[in-house]
Amino acid sequence: MAQTDNKRFFENLSGAGKAIAVLTSGGDAQGMNAAVRAVVRMGIYVGAKVYFVHEGYQGMVDGGDNIKEATWESVSSMLQMGGTVIGSARCKDFRMHEGRLKAAHNLVQRGITNLCVIGGDGSLTGANLFREEWSGLLAELVQQGLIDEEASQKYSALHIVGMVGSIDNDFCGTDMTIGTDSALHRIIEVVDAIMTTAQSHQRTFVLEVMGRHCGTVFYLSVCTSDWVLIPEMPPEDGWEEKMCQKLSAKRAGMKRLNIIIVAEGAIDRNNQPITSEHVKNLVVQRLGFDTRVTILGHVQRGGTPSAFDRILASRMGVEAVLALLETTANTPACVVSLCGNQSVRLPLMECVQMTQQVQKAMDEKRFEEAVQLRGRCVRYILFVTCSSNFNVAVLNVGAPAAGMNAAVRSAVRVGISEGHKMFAVSDGFEGFYKGQIKEIKWADVGGWTGQGGSLLGTKRTLPAKHIDKIAEQMRKYNINALLVIGGFEAFLGIMELLAARGTYEELCVPMVMVPATVSNNVPGSDLSIGADTALNAITVTCDRIKQSASGTKHRVFIIETMGGYCGYLASVGGLAAGADAAYIFEEPFDIRDLQSNVEHLTEKMKTSIQRGLVLRNENSNENYTTDFIYQLYSEEGKGVFDCRKNVLGHMQQGGAPSPFDRNFGTKIAAKAMQWISKKLNESYRKGRVFANTEDSACLLGMRRRALVFQPVVQLRDETDFVHRIPKEQWWLKLRPLMKILAKYKTSYDISDSGQLEHVVLNRPKQSEAMAAI
């Protein structure tokens, strides 16, 4: 959409004269503050008045100082804070008609007819009831003489937009709710920490996690545990004996620890609760293992929000304001949701009703249907398509990225479960041509999920110069398919192997690439394994750097990020950290832009903010280096602020993978192996595998809402090979959002803005089989 079209959009949907109230209700969740900040600043940006409602619905009922107009500055420094700064409460008064009547009166007095509600299904259901009763409530207020007929007519319609803030991820219609990713960070941190003490004493730990009747939080952390117990998928009868047998076998195999994670709402097939204490007693009585119970409790709700939650909440908050501006008297209350990598708007009550159906299905012991209703974040389907025994090789190529090991583990175990013999290639294509290839078995990848870097080893070497030796190794080990996990070098490597098929018949096998790079610069995929971990490293570091100046007024930090020529880390990291500017290669800038940014920051420093943050992608401009920008800001800011600089370097590549990267790596590699199995069956003729079509060499990437297989040859035209980036990058549309939230006047591209849709229910097919990896 052209910039002029964007400007007309904001003129047509101006917020002038409108009043928006934002509240957080029910349980708190990390990221709520980021959502509140986005609603306030986007609302002010479009010309609306925005109000805080403190203490949730209770504050709306009580009125007075609980409903205050928000300013741009009132949401400063709240992005990195956990919980909800404006408070939340469970309100009995709002459940009563009299309470909702008081709330309506308090809103009308301030001219508020637009509500942005951040909470769970109960809070959103209450908001919809309030909306449905609105006209009747106003009629009562007129009858009681509390408002006049003119006010009743002027404020005749109440508009509601919801965002789901809940660590439980128990709301149907969205892949992830605000707070879930941060809660997973807490769980993963605890599991990783407990493993060391458990190993020291040969202990078994039973961890109980939150989630009420939903096992999503638990399910997403499943890859770190030995046994899982969640509400939607109760274990089969006799699970106690099977669990004990598995734990005993692991201990006999010289494993010094066992981790069992129990969702607080876990049940058996008869809907009887399975408690963490019950599981502990089973292990002690039947196996005699030294066993401890750890209940994570509210620690899962605590701490700072993850980069994912900050970005998700910011995107949803802006989308909520746009939805409120577009709504009419006939528009149903909607909830802003996440589908894949895209925001969508869904009718609120459709989502609520489906969420209620989940519990009904569980009560009636229709557990498979409950999993389907819950959505694809809980559901994991394996299609068993291969009955032959093939040899599949897996290798890492390029720079290491957190989550690579999770992807390898997933590929190996899915491949073995589908009947393949799996081979691990060390040190990428360099190890391939040197013959560093060996069979890898189920137990060999145990404990890989939480480890950073690449345990297989990885190199940037491309295969073209050694194609003959690689073909020889493929013939020697009878390799029937290749799974390549890596960054831009992996993409180039697959293309070089594909080009050599005419010369070397050994290369005529199915090949698939899974993108894994912190730079997120691989064409054909919105996201790469490792990028989320890097974003979290940037965000945490920026938080600490800003905090270091808490006793120093008026300081600006210049931060350099990695990424080569790709500005993903600088841009999206800037959005998550609340940066004032982010300089990248894809958006050319000159000295006038730099001067304008300095002047803008100077004005803000004079009036409100105490600290500024500027990010620069390492290859954004060969002349305007980090040192140059630091010196320019230092000189031009004299008398107003001083500057500090920091080059983050390789710390962005290190550390344990984030929950998102662990799970993304697990899912995408499993899907890649399913594709390999399918292609092997299709290409197996006369006792051999032969695949030389374009669609037998693919890249598996996240495209908007789904994981998509794309022939690598079709991605050539989408690629800038000189700068090693895609020609079009979805995240560039987030840059105006970062600028808006930093108080710049700019146009916001709404071409990807969500449109009201309906909830789609995918019923289970007979060919689908449930399986845990």
mmCIF file of N, CA and C in Angstrom, residues 456-563:
data_model
loop_
_atom_site.group_PDB
_atom_site.id
_atom_site.type_symbol
_atom_site.label_atom_id
_atom_site.label_comp_id
_atom_site.label_asym_id
_atom_site.label_seq_id
_atom_site.Cartn_x
_atom_site.Cartn_y
_atom_site.Cartn_z
ATOM 1 N N LEU A 456 26.373 -31.098 16.525
ATOM 2 C CA LEU A 456 26.907 -31.809 15.361
ATOM 3 C C LEU A 456 28.140 -31.106 14.815
ATOM 4 N N GLY A 457 28.272 -29.827 15.135
ATOM 5 C CA GLY A 457 29.319 -29.023 14.517
ATOM 6 C C GLY A 457 28.806 -28.448 13.211
ATOM 7 N N THR A 458 29.219 -27.238 12.918
ATOM 8 C CA THR A 458 28.737 -26.594 11.699
ATOM 9 C C THR A 458 29.826 -25.718 11.106
ATOM 10 N N LYS A 459 29.886 -25.664 9.787
ATOM 11 C CA LYS A 459 30.851 -24.838 9.062
ATOM 12 C C LYS A 459 30.123 -24.098 7.938
ATOM 13 N N ARG A 460 30.783 -23.016 7.466
ATOM 14 C CA ARG A 460 30.195 -22.231 6.378
ATOM 15 C C ARG A 460 30.578 -22.766 4.994
ATOM 16 N N THR A 461 31.395 -23.803 4.941
ATOM 17 C CA THR A 461 31.875 -24.362 3.673
ATOM 18 C C THR A 461 30.719 -24.748 2.755
ATOM 19 N N LEU A 462 30.824 -24.346 1.481
ATOM 20 C CA LEU A 462 29.813 -24.714 0.486
ATOM 21 C C LEU A 462 30.265 -25.981 -0.254
ATOM 22 N N PRO A 463 29.331 -26.721 -0.826
ATOM 23 C CA PRO A 463 29.677 -28.036 -1.376
ATOM 24 C C PRO A 463 30.244 -28.028 -2.791
ATOM 25 N N ALA A 464 30.115 -26.927 -3.555
ATOM 26 C CA ALA A 464 30.415 -26.948 -4.992
ATOM 27 C C ALA A 464 31.804 -27.504 -5.318
ATOM 28 N N LYS A 465 32.830 -27.100 -4.553
ATOM 29 C CA LYS A 465 34.201 -27.531 -4.845
ATOM 30 C C LYS A 465 34.446 -28.996 -4.495
ATOM 31 N N HIS A 466 33.536 -29.580 -3.750
ATOM 32 C CA HIS A 466 33.759 -30.958 -3.284
ATOM 33 C C HIS A 466 32.584 -31.868 -3.646
ATOM 34 N N ILE A 467 31.861 -31.499 -4.702
ATOM 35 C CA ILE A 467 30.667 -32.273 -5.081
ATOM 36 C C ILE A 467 31.013 -33.732 -5.341
ATOM 37 N N ASP A 468 32.149 -33.989 -6.003
ATOM 38 C CA ASP A 468 32.501 -35.370 -6.324
ATOM 39 C C ASP A 468 32.697 -36.208 -5.063
ATOM 40 N N LYS A 469 33.343 -35.627 -4.047
ATOM 41 C CA LYS A 469 33.578 -36.370 -2.795
ATOM 42 C C LYS A 469 32.274 -36.546 -2.006
ATOM 43 N N ILE A 470 31.411 -35.528 -2.066
ATOM 44 C CA ILE A 470 30.119 -35.648 -1.378
ATOM 45 C C ILE A 470 29.288 -36.750 -2.033
ATOM 46 N N ALA A 471 29.277 -36.776 -3.363
ATOM 47 C CA ALA A 471 28.548 -37.831 -4.082
ATOM 48 C C ALA A 471 29.109 -39.201 -3.723
ATOM 49 N N GLU A 472 30.428 -39.284 -3.593
ATOM 50 C CA GLU A 472 31.065 -40.550 -3.218
ATOM 51 C C GLU A 472 30.614 -41.008 -1.835
ATOM 52 N N GLN A 473 30.533 -40.067 -0.887
ATOM 53 C CA GLN A 473 30.090 -40.412 0.471
ATOM 54 C C GLN A 473 28.623 -40.825 0.485
ATOM 55 N N MET A 474 27.824 -40.175 -0.337
ATOM 56 C CA MET A 474 26.403 -40.542 -0.403
ATOM 57 C C MET A 474 26.256 -41.955 -0.968
ATOM 58 N N ARG A 475 27.090 -42.288 -1.916
ATOM 59 C CA ARG A 475 27.057 -43.646 -2.475
ATOM 60 C C ARG A 475 27.554 -44.655 -1.447
ATOM 61 N N LYS A 476 28.613 -44.285 -0.727
ATOM 62 C CA LYS A 476 29.209 -45.191 0.257
ATOM 63 C C LYS A 476 28.218 -45.527 1.369
ATOM 64 N N TYR A 477 27.510 -44.520 1.861
ATOM 65 C CA TYR A 477 26.576 -44.740 2.970
ATOM 66 C C TYR A 477 25.129 -44.950 2.496
ATOM 67 N N ASN A 478 24.963 -44.988 1.184
ATOM 68 C CA ASN A 478 23.630 -45.189 0.595
ATOM 69 C C ASN A 478 22.616 -44.187 1.170
ATOM 70 N N ILE A 479 22.975 -42.901 1.143
ATOM 71 C CA ILE A 479 22.105 -41.846 1.663
ATOM 72 C C ILE A 479 20.957 -41.623 0.688
ATOM 73 N N ASN A 480 19.731 -41.798 1.165
ATOM 74 C CA ASN A 480 18.537 -41.678 0.316
ATOM 75 C C ASN A 480 17.839 -40.327 0.417
ATOM 76 N N ALA A 481 18.208 -39.512 1.427
ATOM 77 C CA ALA A 481 17.580 -38.198 1.587
ATOM 78 C C ALA A 481 18.459 -37.332 2.479
ATOM 79 N N LEU A 482 18.325 -36.004 2.302
ATOM 80 C CA LEU A 482 19.123 -35.060 3.083
ATOM 81 C C LEU A 482 18.218 -34.054 3.790
ATOM 82 N N LEU A 483 18.533 -33.812 5.071
ATOM 83 C CA LEU A 483 17.908 -32.724 5.820
ATOM 84 C C LEU A 483 19.027 -31.769 6.234
ATOM 85 N N VAL A 484 18.969 -30.550 5.712
ATOM 86 C CA VAL A 484 19.999 -29.546 5.987
ATOM 87 C C VAL A 484 19.394 -28.453 6.863
ATOM 88 N N ILE A 485 19.986 -28.252 8.028
ATOM 89 C CA ILE A 485 19.501 -27.255 8.986
ATOM 90 C C ILE A 485 20.540 -26.146 9.067
ATOM 91 N N GLY A 486 20.159 -24.920 8.647
ATOM 92 C CA GLY A 486 21.150 -23.855 8.669
ATOM 93 C C GLY A 486 20.647 -22.563 8.071
ATOM 94 N N GLY A 487 21.579 -21.642 7.830
ATOM 95 C CA GLY A 487 21.242 -20.310 7.352
ATOM 96 C C GLY A 487 21.435 -20.150 5.860
ATOM 97 N N PHE A 488 21.911 -18.976 5.457
ATOM 98 C CA PHE A 488 22.009 -18.666 4.032
ATOM 99 C C PHE A 488 22.951 -19.624 3.317
ATOM 100 N N GLU A 489 24.021 -20.059 3.986
ATOM 101 C CA GLU A 489 24.942 -21.027 3.366
ATOM 102 C C GLU A 489 24.229 -22.348 3.074
ATOM 103 N N ALA A 490 23.306 -22.744 3.957
ATOM 104 C CA ALA A 490 22.535 -23.976 3.722
ATOM 105 C C ALA A 490 21.673 -23.827 2.472
ATOM 106 N N PHE A 491 21.081 -22.642 2.313
ATOM 107 C CA PHE A 491 20.265 -22.356 1.124
ATOM 108 C C PHE A 491 21.120 -22.442 -0.138
ATOM 109 N N LEU A 492 22.307 -21.798 -0.112
ATOM 110 C CA LEU A 492 23.203 -21.868 -1.267
ATOM 111 C C LEU A 492 23.673 -23.299 -1.515
ATOM 112 N N GLY A 493 23.939 -24.028 -0.429
ATOM 113 C CA GLY A 493 24.412 -25.401 -0.552
ATOM 114 C C GLY A 493 23.399 -26.307 -1.224
ATOM 115 N N ILE A 494 22.133 -26.191 -0.842
ATOM 116 C CA ILE A 494 21.077 -26.993 -1.474
ATOM 117 C C ILE A 494 20.994 -26.667 -2.961
ATOM 118 N N MET A 495 21.131 -25.389 -3.313
ATOM 119 C CA MET A 495 21.080 -24.997 -4.726
ATOM 120 C C MET A 495 22.245 -25.577 -5.505
ATOM 121 N N GLU A 496 23.428 -25.620 -4.875
ATOM 122 C CA GLU A 496 24.591 -26.198 -5.558
ATOM 123 C C GLU A 496 24.442 -27.707 -5.732
ATOM 124 N N LEU A 497 23.901 -28.380 -4.758
ATOM 125 C CA LEU A 497 23.653 -29.821 -4.887
ATOM 126 C C LEU A 497 22.625 -30.087 -5.984
ATOM 127 N N LEU A 498 21.613 -29.242 -6.024
ATOM 128 C CA LEU A 498 20.564 -29.388 -7.029
ATOM 129 C C LEU A 498 21.139 -29.209 -8.437
ATOM 130 N N ALA A 499 22.022 -28.225 -8.591
ATOM 131 C CA ALA A 499 22.613 -27.951 -9.905
ATOM 132 C C ALA A 499 23.504 -29.094 -10.376
ATOM 133 N N ALA A 500 24.038 -29.881 -9.438
ATOM 134 C CA ALA A 500 24.959 -30.972 -9.799
ATOM 135 C C ALA A 500 24.249 -32.295 -10.055
ATOM 136 N N ARG A 501 22.938 -32.304 -9.963
ATOM 137 C CA ARG A 501 22.206 -33.566 -10.151
ATOM 138 C C ARG A 501 22.425 -34.165 -11.541
ATOM 139 N N GLY A 502 22.587 -33.301 -12.526
ATOM 140 C CA GLY A 502 22.780 -33.800 -13.894
ATOM 141 C C GLY A 502 24.070 -34.582 -14.053
ATOM 142 N N THR A 503 25.043 -34.298 -13.198
ATOM 143 C CA THR A 503 26.349 -34.965 -13.277
ATOM 144 C C THR A 503 26.454 -36.141 -12.307
ATOM 145 N N TYR A 504 25.850 -35.967 -11.140
ATOM 146 C CA TYR A 504 25.970 -36.994 -10.097
ATOM 147 C C TYR A 504 24.584 -37.525 -9.738
ATOM 148 N N GLU A 505 24.332 -38.752 -10.144
ATOM 149 C CA GLU A 505 23.029 -39.372 -9.898
ATOM 150 C C GLU A 505 22.774 -39.571 -8.410
ATOM 151 N N GLU A 506 23.851 -39.662 -7.618
ATOM 152 C CA GLU A 506 23.710 -39.866 -6.172
ATOM 153 C C GLU A 506 22.964 -38.701 -5.504
ATOM 154 N N LEU A 507 22.978 -37.539 -6.143
ATOM 155 C CA LEU A 507 22.321 -36.353 -5.591
ATOM 156 C C LEU A 507 20.835 -36.283 -5.949
ATOM 157 N N CYS A 508 20.359 -37.220 -6.713
ATOM 158 C CA CYS A 508 18.944 -37.256 -7.089
ATOM 159 C C CYS A 508 18.141 -37.935 -5.976
ATOM 160 N N VAL A 509 18.110 -37.269 -4.849
ATOM 161 C CA VAL A 509 17.374 -37.743 -3.681
ATOM 162 C C VAL A 509 16.594 -36.565 -3.105
ATOM 163 N N PRO A 510 15.542 -36.822 -2.321
ATOM 164 C CA PRO A 510 14.820 -35.709 -1.689
ATOM 165 C C PRO A 510 15.744 -34.922 -0.763
ATOM 166 N N MET A 511 15.679 -33.596 -0.865
ATOM 167 C CA MET A 511 16.465 -32.705 -0.001
ATOM 168 C C MET A 511 15.533 -31.631 0.546
ATOM 169 N N VAL A 512 15.672 -31.332 1.816
ATOM 170 C CA VAL A 512 14.867 -30.268 2.408
ATOM 171 C C VAL A 512 15.741 -29.461 3.363
ATOM 172 N N MET A 513 15.531 -28.158 3.327
ATOM 173 C CA MET A 513 16.273 -27.261 4.209
ATOM 174 C C MET A 513 15.334 -26.669 5.240
ATOM 175 N N VAL A 514 15.816 -26.610 6.489
ATOM 176 C CA VAL A 514 15.107 -25.946 7.581
ATOM 177 C C VAL A 514 15.929 -24.723 7.984
ATOM 178 N N PRO A 515 15.356 -23.506 7.912
ATOM 179 C CA PRO A 515 16.132 -22.295 8.190
ATOM 180 C C PRO A 515 16.497 -22.165 9.671
ATOM 181 N N ALA A 516 17.784 -21.949 9.929
ATOM 182 C CA ALA A 516 18.274 -21.767 11.300
ATOM 183 C C ALA A 516 19.409 -20.760 11.271
ATOM 184 N N THR A 517 19.125 -19.531 11.665
ATOM 185 C CA THR A 517 20.125 -18.475 11.704
ATOM 186 C C THR A 517 19.613 -17.318 12.552
ATOM 187 N N VAL A 518 20.489 -16.732 13.364
ATOM 188 C CA VAL A 518 20.059 -15.603 14.188
ATOM 189 C C VAL A 518 19.717 -14.398 13.320
ATOM 190 N N SER A 519 20.288 -14.326 12.126
ATOM 191 C CA SER A 519 20.063 -13.163 11.263
ATOM 192 C C SER A 519 18.666 -13.141 10.654
ATOM 193 N N ASN A 520 18.019 -14.289 10.578
ATOM 194 C CA ASN A 520 16.689 -14.403 9.969
ATOM 195 C C ASN A 520 16.681 -13.834 8.553
ATOM 196 N N ASN A 521 17.672 -14.224 7.772
ATOM 197 C CA ASN A 521 17.835 -13.666 6.430
ATOM 198 C C ASN A 521 17.635 -14.687 5.319
ATOM 199 N N VAL A 522 16.989 -15.813 5.634
ATOM 200 C CA VAL A 522 16.789 -16.858 4.633
ATOM 201 C C VAL A 522 15.527 -16.570 3.837
ATOM 202 N N PRO A 523 15.594 -16.566 2.504
ATOM 203 C CA PRO A 523 14.381 -16.346 1.706
ATOM 204 C C PRO A 523 13.401 -17.496 1.875
ATOM 205 N N GLY A 524 12.122 -17.191 1.774
ATOM 206 C CA GLY A 524 11.117 -18.242 1.854
ATOM 207 C C GLY A 524 10.599 -18.522 3.240
ATOM 208 N N SER A 525 11.062 -17.765 4.249
ATOM 209 C CA SER A 525 10.592 -18.005 5.606
ATOM 210 C C SER A 525 10.544 -16.702 6.391
ATOM 211 N N ASP A 526 9.422 -16.463 7.069
ATOM 212 C CA ASP A 526 9.305 -15.284 7.931
ATOM 213 C C ASP A 526 10.204 -15.394 9.145
ATOM 214 N N LEU A 527 10.416 -16.631 9.614
ATOM 215 C CA LEU A 527 11.164 -16.853 10.852
ATOM 216 C C LEU A 527 12.190 -17.956 10.669
ATOM 217 N N SER A 528 13.294 -17.845 11.394
ATOM 218 C CA SER A 528 14.328 -18.871 11.388
ATOM 219 C C SER A 528 14.602 -19.317 12.816
ATOM 220 N N ILE A 529 14.968 -20.578 12.968
ATOM 221 C CA ILE A 529 15.386 -21.076 14.281
ATOM 222 C C ILE A 529 16.586 -20.252 14.755
ATOM 223 N N GLY A 530 16.562 -19.827 15.999
ATOM 224 C CA GLY A 530 17.681 -19.078 16.555
ATOM 225 C C GLY A 530 17.443 -17.588 16.659
ATOM 226 N N ALA A 531 16.570 -17.043 15.803
ATOM 227 C CA ALA A 531 16.345 -15.598 15.810
ATOM 228 C C ALA A 531 15.664 -15.141 17.095
ATOM 229 N N ASP A 532 14.742 -15.951 17.624
ATOM 230 C CA ASP A 532 14.050 -15.559 18.854
ATOM 231 C C ASP A 532 15.017 -15.512 20.039
ATOM 232 N N THR A 533 15.929 -16.470 20.111
ATOM 233 C CA THR A 533 16.919 -16.461 21.192
ATOM 234 C C THR A 533 17.796 -15.219 21.099
ATOM 235 N N ALA A 534 18.192 -14.866 19.883
ATOM 236 C CA ALA A 534 19.005 -13.668 19.689
ATOM 237 C C ALA A 534 18.235 -12.414 20.096
ATOM 238 N N LEU A 535 16.948 -12.350 19.743
ATOM 239 C CA LEU A 535 16.125 -11.204 20.135
ATOM 240 C C LEU A 535 16.031 -11.078 21.650
ATOM 241 N N ASN A 536 15.896 -12.208 22.316
ATOM 242 C CA ASN A 536 15.841 -12.165 23.782
ATOM 243 C C ASN A 536 17.162 -11.693 24.370
ATOM 244 N N ALA A 537 18.283 -12.116 23.767
ATOM 245 C CA ALA A 537 19.587 -11.654 24.244
ATOM 246 C C ALA A 537 19.710 -10.141 24.083
ATOM 247 N N ILE A 538 19.246 -9.624 22.946
ATOM 248 C CA ILE A 538 19.292 -8.179 22.690
ATOM 249 C C ILE A 538 18.390 -7.443 23.671
ATOM 250 N N THR A 539 17.181 -7.955 23.853
ATOM 251 C CA THR A 539 16.202 -7.289 24.711
ATOM 252 C C THR A 539 16.675 -7.243 26.163
ATOM 253 N N VAL A 540 17.165 -8.377 26.661
ATOM 254 C CA VAL A 540 17.644 -8.428 28.046
ATOM 255 C C VAL A 540 18.820 -7.483 28.236
ATOM 256 N N THR A 541 19.731 -7.477 27.262
ATOM 257 C CA THR A 541 20.900 -6.599 27.369
ATOM 258 C C THR A 541 20.484 -5.133 27.352
ATOM 259 N N CYS A 542 19.563 -4.781 26.467
ATOM 260 C CA CYS A 542 19.088 -3.395 26.400
ATOM 261 C C CYS A 542 18.405 -2.988 27.711
ATOM 262 N N ASP A 543 17.633 -3.904 28.298
ATOM 263 C CA ASP A 543 16.999 -3.618 29.595
ATOM 264 C C ASP A 543 18.055 -3.305 30.648
ATOM 265 N N ARG A 544 19.092 -4.123 30.675
ATOM 266 C CA ARG A 544 20.146 -3.936 31.675
ATOM 267 C C ARG A 544 20.930 -2.655 31.431
ATOM 268 N N ILE A 545 21.176 -2.371 30.180
ATOM 269 C CA ILE A 545 21.912 -1.152 29.845
ATOM 270 C C ILE A 545 21.112 0.079 30.259
ATOM 271 N N LYS A 546 19.811 0.061 29.967
ATOM 272 C CA LYS A 546 18.973 1.203 30.355
ATOM 273 C C LYS A 546 18.899 1.325 31.876
ATOM 274 N N GLN A 547 18.836 0.178 32.541
ATOM 275 C CA GLN A 547 18.760 0.196 34.001
ATOM 276 C C GLN A 547 20.042 0.747 34.612
ATOM 277 N N SER A 548 21.161 0.549 33.936
ATOM 278 C CA SER A 548 22.438 1.032 34.454
ATOM 279 C C SER A 548 22.457 2.556 34.554
ATOM 280 N N ALA A 549 21.550 3.199 33.829
ATOM 281 C CA ALA A 549 21.490 4.662 33.861
ATOM 282 C C ALA A 549 20.351 5.170 34.732
ATOM 283 N N SER A 550 19.805 4.284 35.589
ATOM 284 C CA SER A 550 18.644 4.673 36.391
ATOM 285 C C SER A 550 18.958 5.836 37.328
ATOM 286 N N GLY A 551 20.233 5.961 37.723
ATOM 287 C CA GLY A 551 20.593 7.080 38.590
ATOM 288 C C GLY A 551 21.176 8.250 37.827
ATOM 289 N N THR A 552 21.211 8.113 36.484
ATOM 290 C CA THR A 552 21.787 9.160 35.645
ATOM 291 C C THR A 552 20.735 9.686 34.688
ATOM 292 N N LYS A 553 20.474 10.941 34.720
ATOM 293 C CA LYS A 553 19.454 11.498 33.844
ATOM 294 C C LYS A 553 20.030 11.789 32.458
ATOM 295 N N HIS A 554 19.163 11.671 31.463
ATOM 296 C CA HIS A 554 19.475 12.104 30.111
ATOM 297 C C HIS A 554 20.712 11.421 29.534
ATOM 298 N N ARG A 555 20.537 10.152 29.231
ATOM 299 C CA ARG A 555 21.620 9.385 28.603
ATOM 300 C C ARG A 555 21.048 8.598 27.432
ATOM 301 N N VAL A 556 21.808 8.546 26.335
ATOM 302 C CA VAL A 556 21.413 7.810 25.131
ATOM 303 C C VAL A 556 22.425 6.695 24.886
ATOM 304 N N PHE A 557 21.905 5.496 24.606
ATOM 305 C CA PHE A 557 22.756 4.340 24.355
ATOM 306 C C PHE A 557 22.695 3.967 22.874
ATOM 307 N N ILE A 558 23.860 3.789 22.275
ATOM 308 C CA ILE A 558 23.971 3.354 20.882
ATOM 309 C C ILE A 558 24.386 1.884 20.906
ATOM 310 N N ILE A 559 23.535 0.995 20.380
ATOM 311 C CA ILE A 559 23.767 -0.454 20.456
ATOM 312 C C ILE A 559 23.927 -1.023 19.049
ATOM 313 N N GLU A 560 24.993 -1.797 18.828
ATOM 314 C CA GLU A 560 25.177 -2.454 17.525
ATOM 315 C C GLU A 560 24.763 -3.920 17.620
ATOM 316 N N THR A 561 23.942 -4.364 16.671
ATOM 317 C CA THR A 561 23.479 -5.752 16.631
ATOM 318 C C THR A 561 24.086 -6.488 15.443
ATOM 319 N N MET A 562 23.991 -7.811 15.478
ATOM 320 C CA MET A 562 24.442 -8.657 14.364
ATOM 321 C C MET A 562 23.360 -8.684 13.279
ATOM 322 N N GLY A 563 23.602 -9.501 12.260
ATOM 323 C CA GLY A 563 22.604 -9.688 11.218
ATOM 324 C C GLY A 563 23.119 -9.531 9.807
#
